Coordinates of C-alpha atoms and ligand atoms in Angstrom, one line a residue:
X1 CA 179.0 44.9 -100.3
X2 CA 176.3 41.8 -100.6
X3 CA 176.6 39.4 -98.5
X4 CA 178.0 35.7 -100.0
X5 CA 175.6 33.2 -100.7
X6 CA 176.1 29.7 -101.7
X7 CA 175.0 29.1 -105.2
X8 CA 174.4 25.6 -106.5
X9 CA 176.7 25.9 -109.4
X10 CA 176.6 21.7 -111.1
X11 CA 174.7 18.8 -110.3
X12 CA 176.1 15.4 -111.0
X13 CA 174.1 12.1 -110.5
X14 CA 174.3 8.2 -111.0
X15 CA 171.7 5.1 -110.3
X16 CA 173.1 1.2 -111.2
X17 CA 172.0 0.0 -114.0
X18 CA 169.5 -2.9 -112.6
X19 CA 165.9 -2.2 -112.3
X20 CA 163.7 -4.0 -109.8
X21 CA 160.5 -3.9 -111.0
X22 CA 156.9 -4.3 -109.5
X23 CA 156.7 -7.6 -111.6
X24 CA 159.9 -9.2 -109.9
X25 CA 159.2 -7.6 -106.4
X26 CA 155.4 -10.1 -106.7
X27 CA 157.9 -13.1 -107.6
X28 CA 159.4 -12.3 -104.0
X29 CA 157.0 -11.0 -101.4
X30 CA 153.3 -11.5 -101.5
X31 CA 152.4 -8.2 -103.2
X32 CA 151.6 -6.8 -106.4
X33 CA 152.4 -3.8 -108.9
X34 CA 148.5 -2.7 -107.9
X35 CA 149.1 -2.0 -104.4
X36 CA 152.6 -0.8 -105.0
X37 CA 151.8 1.8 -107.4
X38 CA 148.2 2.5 -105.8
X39 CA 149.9 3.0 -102.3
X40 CA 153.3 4.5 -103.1
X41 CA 153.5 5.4 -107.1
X42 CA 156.7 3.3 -107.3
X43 CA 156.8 1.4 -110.4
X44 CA 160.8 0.5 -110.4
X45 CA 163.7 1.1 -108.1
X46 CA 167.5 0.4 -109.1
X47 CA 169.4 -1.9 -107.4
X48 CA 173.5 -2.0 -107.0
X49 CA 174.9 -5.5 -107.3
X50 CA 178.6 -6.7 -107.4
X51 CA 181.3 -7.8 -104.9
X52 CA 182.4 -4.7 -103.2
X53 CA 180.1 -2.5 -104.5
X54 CA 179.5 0.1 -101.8
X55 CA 177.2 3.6 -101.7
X56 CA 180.8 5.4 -102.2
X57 CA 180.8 3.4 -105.9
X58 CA 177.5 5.7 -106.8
X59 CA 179.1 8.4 -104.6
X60 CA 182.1 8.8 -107.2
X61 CA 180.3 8.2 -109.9
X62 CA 178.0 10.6 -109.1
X63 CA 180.7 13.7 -108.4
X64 CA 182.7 12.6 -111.9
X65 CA 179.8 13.4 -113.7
X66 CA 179.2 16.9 -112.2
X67 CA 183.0 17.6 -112.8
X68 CA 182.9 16.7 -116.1
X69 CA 179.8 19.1 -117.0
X70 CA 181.6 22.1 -114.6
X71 CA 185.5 21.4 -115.6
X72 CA 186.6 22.4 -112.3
X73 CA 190.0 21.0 -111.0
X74 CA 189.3 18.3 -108.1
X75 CA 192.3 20.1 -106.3
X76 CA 190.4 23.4 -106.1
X77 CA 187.4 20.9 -103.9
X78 CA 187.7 22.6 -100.2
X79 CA 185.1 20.1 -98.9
X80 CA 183.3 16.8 -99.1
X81 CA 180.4 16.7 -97.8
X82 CA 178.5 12.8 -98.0
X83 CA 174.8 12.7 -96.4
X84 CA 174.1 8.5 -96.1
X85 CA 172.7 6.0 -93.8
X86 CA 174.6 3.1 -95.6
X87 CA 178.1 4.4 -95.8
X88 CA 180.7 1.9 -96.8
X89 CA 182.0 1.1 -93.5
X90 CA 181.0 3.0 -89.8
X91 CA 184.5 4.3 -90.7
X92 CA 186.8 5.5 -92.5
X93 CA 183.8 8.0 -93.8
X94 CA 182.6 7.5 -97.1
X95 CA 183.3 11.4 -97.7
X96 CA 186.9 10.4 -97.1
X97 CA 187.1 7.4 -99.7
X98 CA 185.1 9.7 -102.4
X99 CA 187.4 12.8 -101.8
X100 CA 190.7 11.0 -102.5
X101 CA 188.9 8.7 -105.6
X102 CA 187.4 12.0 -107.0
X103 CA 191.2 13.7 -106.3
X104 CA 190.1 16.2 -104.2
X105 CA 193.3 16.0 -102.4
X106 CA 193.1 19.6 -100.5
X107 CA 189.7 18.9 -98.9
X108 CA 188.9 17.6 -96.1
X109 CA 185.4 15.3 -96.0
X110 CA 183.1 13.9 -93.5
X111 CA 179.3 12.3 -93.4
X112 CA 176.5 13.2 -92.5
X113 CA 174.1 11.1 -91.2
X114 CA 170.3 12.6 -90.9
X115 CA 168.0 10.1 -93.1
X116 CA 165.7 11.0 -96.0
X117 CA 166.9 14.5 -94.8
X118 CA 170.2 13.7 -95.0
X119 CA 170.8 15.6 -98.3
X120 CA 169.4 19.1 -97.0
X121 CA 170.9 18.8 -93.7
X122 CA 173.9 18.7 -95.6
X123 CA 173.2 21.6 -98.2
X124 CA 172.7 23.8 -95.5
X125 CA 175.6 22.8 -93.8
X126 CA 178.4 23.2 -97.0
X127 CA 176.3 26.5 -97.5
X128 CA 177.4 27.6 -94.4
X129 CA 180.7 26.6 -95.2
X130 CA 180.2 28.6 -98.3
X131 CA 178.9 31.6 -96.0
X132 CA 181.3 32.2 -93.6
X133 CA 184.0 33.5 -96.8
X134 CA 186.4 30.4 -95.8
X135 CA 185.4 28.5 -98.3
X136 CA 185.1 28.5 -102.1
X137 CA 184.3 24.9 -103.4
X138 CA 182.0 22.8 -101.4
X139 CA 181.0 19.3 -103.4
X140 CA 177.5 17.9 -101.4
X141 CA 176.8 14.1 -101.8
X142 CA 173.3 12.3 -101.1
X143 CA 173.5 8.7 -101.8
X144 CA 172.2 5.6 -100.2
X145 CA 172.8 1.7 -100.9
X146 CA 169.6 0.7 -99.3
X147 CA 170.0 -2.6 -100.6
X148 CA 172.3 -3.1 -98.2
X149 CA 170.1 -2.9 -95.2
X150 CA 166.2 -3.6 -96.6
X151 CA 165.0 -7.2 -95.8
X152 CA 163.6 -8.4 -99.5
X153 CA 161.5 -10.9 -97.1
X154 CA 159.6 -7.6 -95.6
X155 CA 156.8 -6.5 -98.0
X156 CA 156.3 -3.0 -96.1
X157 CA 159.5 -2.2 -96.8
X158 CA 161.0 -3.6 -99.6
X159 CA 158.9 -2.1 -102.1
X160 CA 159.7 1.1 -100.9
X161 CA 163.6 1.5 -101.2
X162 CA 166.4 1.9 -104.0
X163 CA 169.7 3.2 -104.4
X164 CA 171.3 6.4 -105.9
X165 CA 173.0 9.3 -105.3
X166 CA 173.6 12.9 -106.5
X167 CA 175.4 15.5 -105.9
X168 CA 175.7 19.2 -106.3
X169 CA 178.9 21.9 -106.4
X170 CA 178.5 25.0 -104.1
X171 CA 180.7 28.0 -104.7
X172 CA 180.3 31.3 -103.2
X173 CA 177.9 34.5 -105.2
X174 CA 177.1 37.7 -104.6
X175 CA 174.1 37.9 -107.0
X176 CA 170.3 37.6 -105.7
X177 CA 170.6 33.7 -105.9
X178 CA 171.7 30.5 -104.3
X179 CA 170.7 29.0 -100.7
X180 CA 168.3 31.2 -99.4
X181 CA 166.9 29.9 -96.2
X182 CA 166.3 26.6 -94.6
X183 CA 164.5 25.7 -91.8
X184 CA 165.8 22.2 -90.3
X185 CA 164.1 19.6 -87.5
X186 CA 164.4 16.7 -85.4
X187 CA 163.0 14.4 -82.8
X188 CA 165.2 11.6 -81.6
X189 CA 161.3 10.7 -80.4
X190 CA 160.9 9.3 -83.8
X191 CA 163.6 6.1 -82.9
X192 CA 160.5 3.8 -82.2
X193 CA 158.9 4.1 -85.8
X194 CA 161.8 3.9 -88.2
X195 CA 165.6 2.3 -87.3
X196 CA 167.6 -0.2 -87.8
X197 CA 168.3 -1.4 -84.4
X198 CA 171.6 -3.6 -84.6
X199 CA 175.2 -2.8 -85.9
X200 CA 175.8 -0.2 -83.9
X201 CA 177.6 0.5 -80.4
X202 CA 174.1 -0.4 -78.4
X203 CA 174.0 -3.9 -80.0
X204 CA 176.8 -4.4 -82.0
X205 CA 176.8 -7.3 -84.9
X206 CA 176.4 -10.6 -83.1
X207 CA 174.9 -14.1 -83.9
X208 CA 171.7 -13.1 -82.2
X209 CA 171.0 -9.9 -83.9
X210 CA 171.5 -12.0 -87.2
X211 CA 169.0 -14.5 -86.3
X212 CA 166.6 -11.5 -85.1
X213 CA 167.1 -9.8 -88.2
X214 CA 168.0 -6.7 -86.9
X215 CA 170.4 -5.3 -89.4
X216 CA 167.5 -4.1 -91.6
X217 CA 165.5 -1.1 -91.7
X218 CA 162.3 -1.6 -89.0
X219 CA 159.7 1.0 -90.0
X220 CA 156.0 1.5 -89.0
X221 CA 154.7 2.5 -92.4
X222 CA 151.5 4.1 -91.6
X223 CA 153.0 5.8 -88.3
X224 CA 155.8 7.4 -90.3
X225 CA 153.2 8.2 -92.9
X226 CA 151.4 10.9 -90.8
X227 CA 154.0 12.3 -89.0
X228 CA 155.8 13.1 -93.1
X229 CA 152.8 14.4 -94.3
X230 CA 151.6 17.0 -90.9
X231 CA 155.9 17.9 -90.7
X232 CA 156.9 17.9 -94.6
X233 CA 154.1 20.4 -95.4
X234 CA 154.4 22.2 -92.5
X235 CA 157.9 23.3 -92.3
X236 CA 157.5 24.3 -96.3
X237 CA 154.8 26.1 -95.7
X238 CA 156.7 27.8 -93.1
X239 CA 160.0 28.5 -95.1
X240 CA 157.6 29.7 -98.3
X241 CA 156.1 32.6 -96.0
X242 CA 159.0 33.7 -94.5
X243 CA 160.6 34.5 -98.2
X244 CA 157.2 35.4 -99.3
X245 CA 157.0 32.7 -101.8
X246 CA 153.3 32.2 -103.2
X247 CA 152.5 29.3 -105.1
X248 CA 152.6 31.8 -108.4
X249 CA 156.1 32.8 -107.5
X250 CA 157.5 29.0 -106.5
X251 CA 158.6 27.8 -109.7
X252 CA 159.2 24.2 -108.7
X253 CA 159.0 21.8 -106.1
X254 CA 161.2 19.2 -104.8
X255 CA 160.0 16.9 -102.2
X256 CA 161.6 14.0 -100.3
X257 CA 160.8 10.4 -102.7
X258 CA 159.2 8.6 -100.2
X259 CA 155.4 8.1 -100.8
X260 CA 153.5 9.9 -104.0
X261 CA 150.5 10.7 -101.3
X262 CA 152.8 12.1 -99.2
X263 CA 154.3 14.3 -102.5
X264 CA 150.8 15.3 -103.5
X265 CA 149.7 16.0 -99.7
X266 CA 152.9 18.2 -99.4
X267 CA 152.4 20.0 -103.0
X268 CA 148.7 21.2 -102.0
X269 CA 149.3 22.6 -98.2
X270 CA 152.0 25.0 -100.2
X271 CA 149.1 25.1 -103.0
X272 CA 151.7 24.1 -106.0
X273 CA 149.8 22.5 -108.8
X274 CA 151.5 19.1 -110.1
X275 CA 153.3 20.4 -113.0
X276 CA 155.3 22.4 -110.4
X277 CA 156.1 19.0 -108.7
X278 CA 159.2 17.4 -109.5
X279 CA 159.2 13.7 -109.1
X280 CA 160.7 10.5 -110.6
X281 CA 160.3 8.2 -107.5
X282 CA 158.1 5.9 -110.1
X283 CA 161.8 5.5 -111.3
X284 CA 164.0 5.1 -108.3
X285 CA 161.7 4.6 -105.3
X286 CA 163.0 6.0 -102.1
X287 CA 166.7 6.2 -102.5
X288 CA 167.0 7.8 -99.1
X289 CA 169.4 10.8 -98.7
X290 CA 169.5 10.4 -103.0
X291 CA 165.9 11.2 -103.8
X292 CA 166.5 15.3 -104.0
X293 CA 169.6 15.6 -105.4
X294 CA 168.8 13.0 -107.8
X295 CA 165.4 15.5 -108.8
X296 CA 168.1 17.8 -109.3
X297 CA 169.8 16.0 -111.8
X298 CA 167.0 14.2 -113.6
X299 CA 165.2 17.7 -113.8
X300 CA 168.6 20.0 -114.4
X301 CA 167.2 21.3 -118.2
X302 CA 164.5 22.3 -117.1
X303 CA 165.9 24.3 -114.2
X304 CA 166.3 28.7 -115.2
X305 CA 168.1 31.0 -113.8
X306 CA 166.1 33.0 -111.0
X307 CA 163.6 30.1 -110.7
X308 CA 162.6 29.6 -106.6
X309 CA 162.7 25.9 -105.5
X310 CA 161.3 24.6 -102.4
X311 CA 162.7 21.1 -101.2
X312 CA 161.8 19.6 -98.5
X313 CA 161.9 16.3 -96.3
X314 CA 161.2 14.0 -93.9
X315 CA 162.7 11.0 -92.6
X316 CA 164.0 8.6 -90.1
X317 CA 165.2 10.4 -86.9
X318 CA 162.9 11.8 -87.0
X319 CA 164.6 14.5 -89.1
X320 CA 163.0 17.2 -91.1
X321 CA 163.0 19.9 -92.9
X322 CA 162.6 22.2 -96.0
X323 CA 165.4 24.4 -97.8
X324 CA 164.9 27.4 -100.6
X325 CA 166.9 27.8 -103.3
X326 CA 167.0 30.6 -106.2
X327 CA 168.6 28.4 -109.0
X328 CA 172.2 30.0 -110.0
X329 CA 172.0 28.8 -113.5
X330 CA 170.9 28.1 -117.1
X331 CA 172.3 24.6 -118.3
Ligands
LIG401 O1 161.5 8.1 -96.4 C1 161.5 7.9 -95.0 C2 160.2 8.1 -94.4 N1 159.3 7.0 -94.8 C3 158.1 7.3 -95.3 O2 157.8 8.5 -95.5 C4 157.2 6.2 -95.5 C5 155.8 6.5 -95.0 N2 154.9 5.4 -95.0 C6 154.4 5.0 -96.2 O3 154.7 5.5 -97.3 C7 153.3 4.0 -96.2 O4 152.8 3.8 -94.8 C8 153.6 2.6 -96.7 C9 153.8 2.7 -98.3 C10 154.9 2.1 -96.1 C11 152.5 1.6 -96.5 O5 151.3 2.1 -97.0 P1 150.0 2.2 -96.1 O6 148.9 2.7 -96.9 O7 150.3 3.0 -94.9 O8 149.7 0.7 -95.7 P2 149.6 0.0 -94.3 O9 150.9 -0.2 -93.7 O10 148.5 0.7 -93.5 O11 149.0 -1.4 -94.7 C12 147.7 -1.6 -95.3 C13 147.5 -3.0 -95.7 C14 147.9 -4.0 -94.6 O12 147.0 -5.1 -94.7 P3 145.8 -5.2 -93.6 O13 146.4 -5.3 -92.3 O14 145.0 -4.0 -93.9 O15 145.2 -6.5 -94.1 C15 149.3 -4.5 -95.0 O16 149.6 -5.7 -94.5 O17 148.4 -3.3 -96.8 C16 149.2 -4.5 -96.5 N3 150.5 -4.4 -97.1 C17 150.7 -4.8 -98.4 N4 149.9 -5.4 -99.3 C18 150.5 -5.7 -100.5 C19 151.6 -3.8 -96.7 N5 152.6 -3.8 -97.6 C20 152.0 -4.5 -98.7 C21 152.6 -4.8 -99.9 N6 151.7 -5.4 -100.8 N7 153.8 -4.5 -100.3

């Protein structure tokens, strides 16, 4: 008998309606749609205002819209996975909130919590999931409010971000396609270069750490920079040679959103050419654990059955890593 794989089997996506342009970003930093686009190929990013308008709000969203392309019952949903950095509240999880909104009443839910990787950490987690024959219906969420936590003072890093999610349905196959092999990473060494340093047990929310602004993302641009381009490539390098994927037989590409230099510097270590290289982060920015599951959805058409894709990712941690996929489906 073959052995189960997880196949991706619907994609589902949302991003708020606002855009915050280049032109309005210059109106609050000292910076300009030159540099931005020049230094990161960001043109726009979406933005989710409202009173109580958390990243579970584009979490739900996001997972009605795959379940009305795939008709499944929410019932049948065995697990909820949600990869974020900006989840509602530290608890309940998000995962929990989405699973009983979406009625996934049988399943039980919990985040994940791994950065820009966030979303392929948790792929290969609900794949396992998938794997082990215990379960048949595996929804995977990557979303991030990173409104919530950028400092619109902060021109290194408020250009950058956006928010979004997207999410895909994993149910089990015995056909030659699905999650074929991933290769994960981390370094807790990485803390220095990219956090956010209050709100947490270490130095929980005080009048201090407000006036210190430490409840927004701290990152050392240019450090990050190198250490995503050196890791990103390397590990998809790695996971492309142990499948023996060559740059003829990768049919598409789906880096991390975080930098279009660090796309393009990714996409020539495997050798893909650019129209192999799916990207919209002139769109969304870096929406964090949203950018690839949000490629997913943006790109889903264009997606065949049989077609090898390569994602991969970098991000705060630091966390890394890259994940194959033999696409399951013709939409
Ligand atoms: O997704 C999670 C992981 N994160 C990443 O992968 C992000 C990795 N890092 C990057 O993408 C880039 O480092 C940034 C886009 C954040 C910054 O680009 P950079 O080319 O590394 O710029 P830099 O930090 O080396 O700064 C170059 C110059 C500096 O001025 P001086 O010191 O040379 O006079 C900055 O002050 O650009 C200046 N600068 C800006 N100028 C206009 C920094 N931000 C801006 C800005 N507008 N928004």
């Amino acid at each position: 008998m073959n052995k189960i794989k997880a196949a991706i089997t619907g994609v589902g996506g949302y991003v708020p309606d606002y855009i915050l342009t280049n032109k309005e970003l210059e109106s609050m930093v000292e910076t300009n749609d030159e540099w931005i686009t020049s230094r990161t190929g960001i043109k726009e990013r979406r933005i989710l205002k409202g009173e109580n308008q958390g990243v579970s709000t584009m979490g739900i969203a996001a997972v009605k819209d795959m379940l009305a392309k795939t008709k499944i019952d929410p019932k049948e949903i065995d697990l909820v996975i949600f990869a974020t950095v900006t989840p509602d509240m530290t608890f309940p999880a998000t995962a929990n909130i989405v699973a009983t909104s979406i009625g996934a009443t049988n399943a039980f839910s919990f985040d994940m919590g791994a950065a820009c990787s966030g979303f392929i950490y948790a792929l290969a987690t609900g794949a396992s999931f998938i794997q082990s024959g215990v379960y048949k219906k595996v929804v995977v969420i990557g979303g991030d409010k990173m409104s919530a936590i950028v400092d619109y003072t902060d021109r290194t890093t408020c250009i950058i971000f956006g928010d979004g999610a997207g999410c895909v349905l994993l149910e089990p196959t015995t056909e030659d396609v699905g999650i074929m092999d991933w290769i994960l990473k981390s370094d807790g060494g990485g803390e220095s270069y990219l956090h956010m340093k209050a709100g947490g047990s270490r130095m929980p929310a005080s009048t201090q750490t407000l006036d210190a602004r430490q409840h927004f993302v701290y990152q050392e641009g240019a450090a990050v920079y190198k250490f995503a381009v050196t890791n990103m490539a390397e590990v998809a390098a790695q996971v492309a040679e142990r499948n023996n994927l060559t740059p003829k037989t990768i049919d598409w590409l789906l880096p991390h959103q975080a930098n279009k230099r660090i796309i393009d510097a990714t996409a020539s270590r495997v050798g893909i050419s650019e129209e192999k290289v799916l990207m919209n982060i002139e769109r969304y920015g870096n929406t964090t654990a949203g950018t690839i599951p949000l490629l997913l959805w943006d790109f889903e058409k264009k997606l065949k059955k049989g077609d090898n894709l390569l994602m991969a990712a970098f991000g705060g941690g630091f966390t890394w890593g890259s994940v194959y996929v033999k696409w399951a489906y013709n939409s």
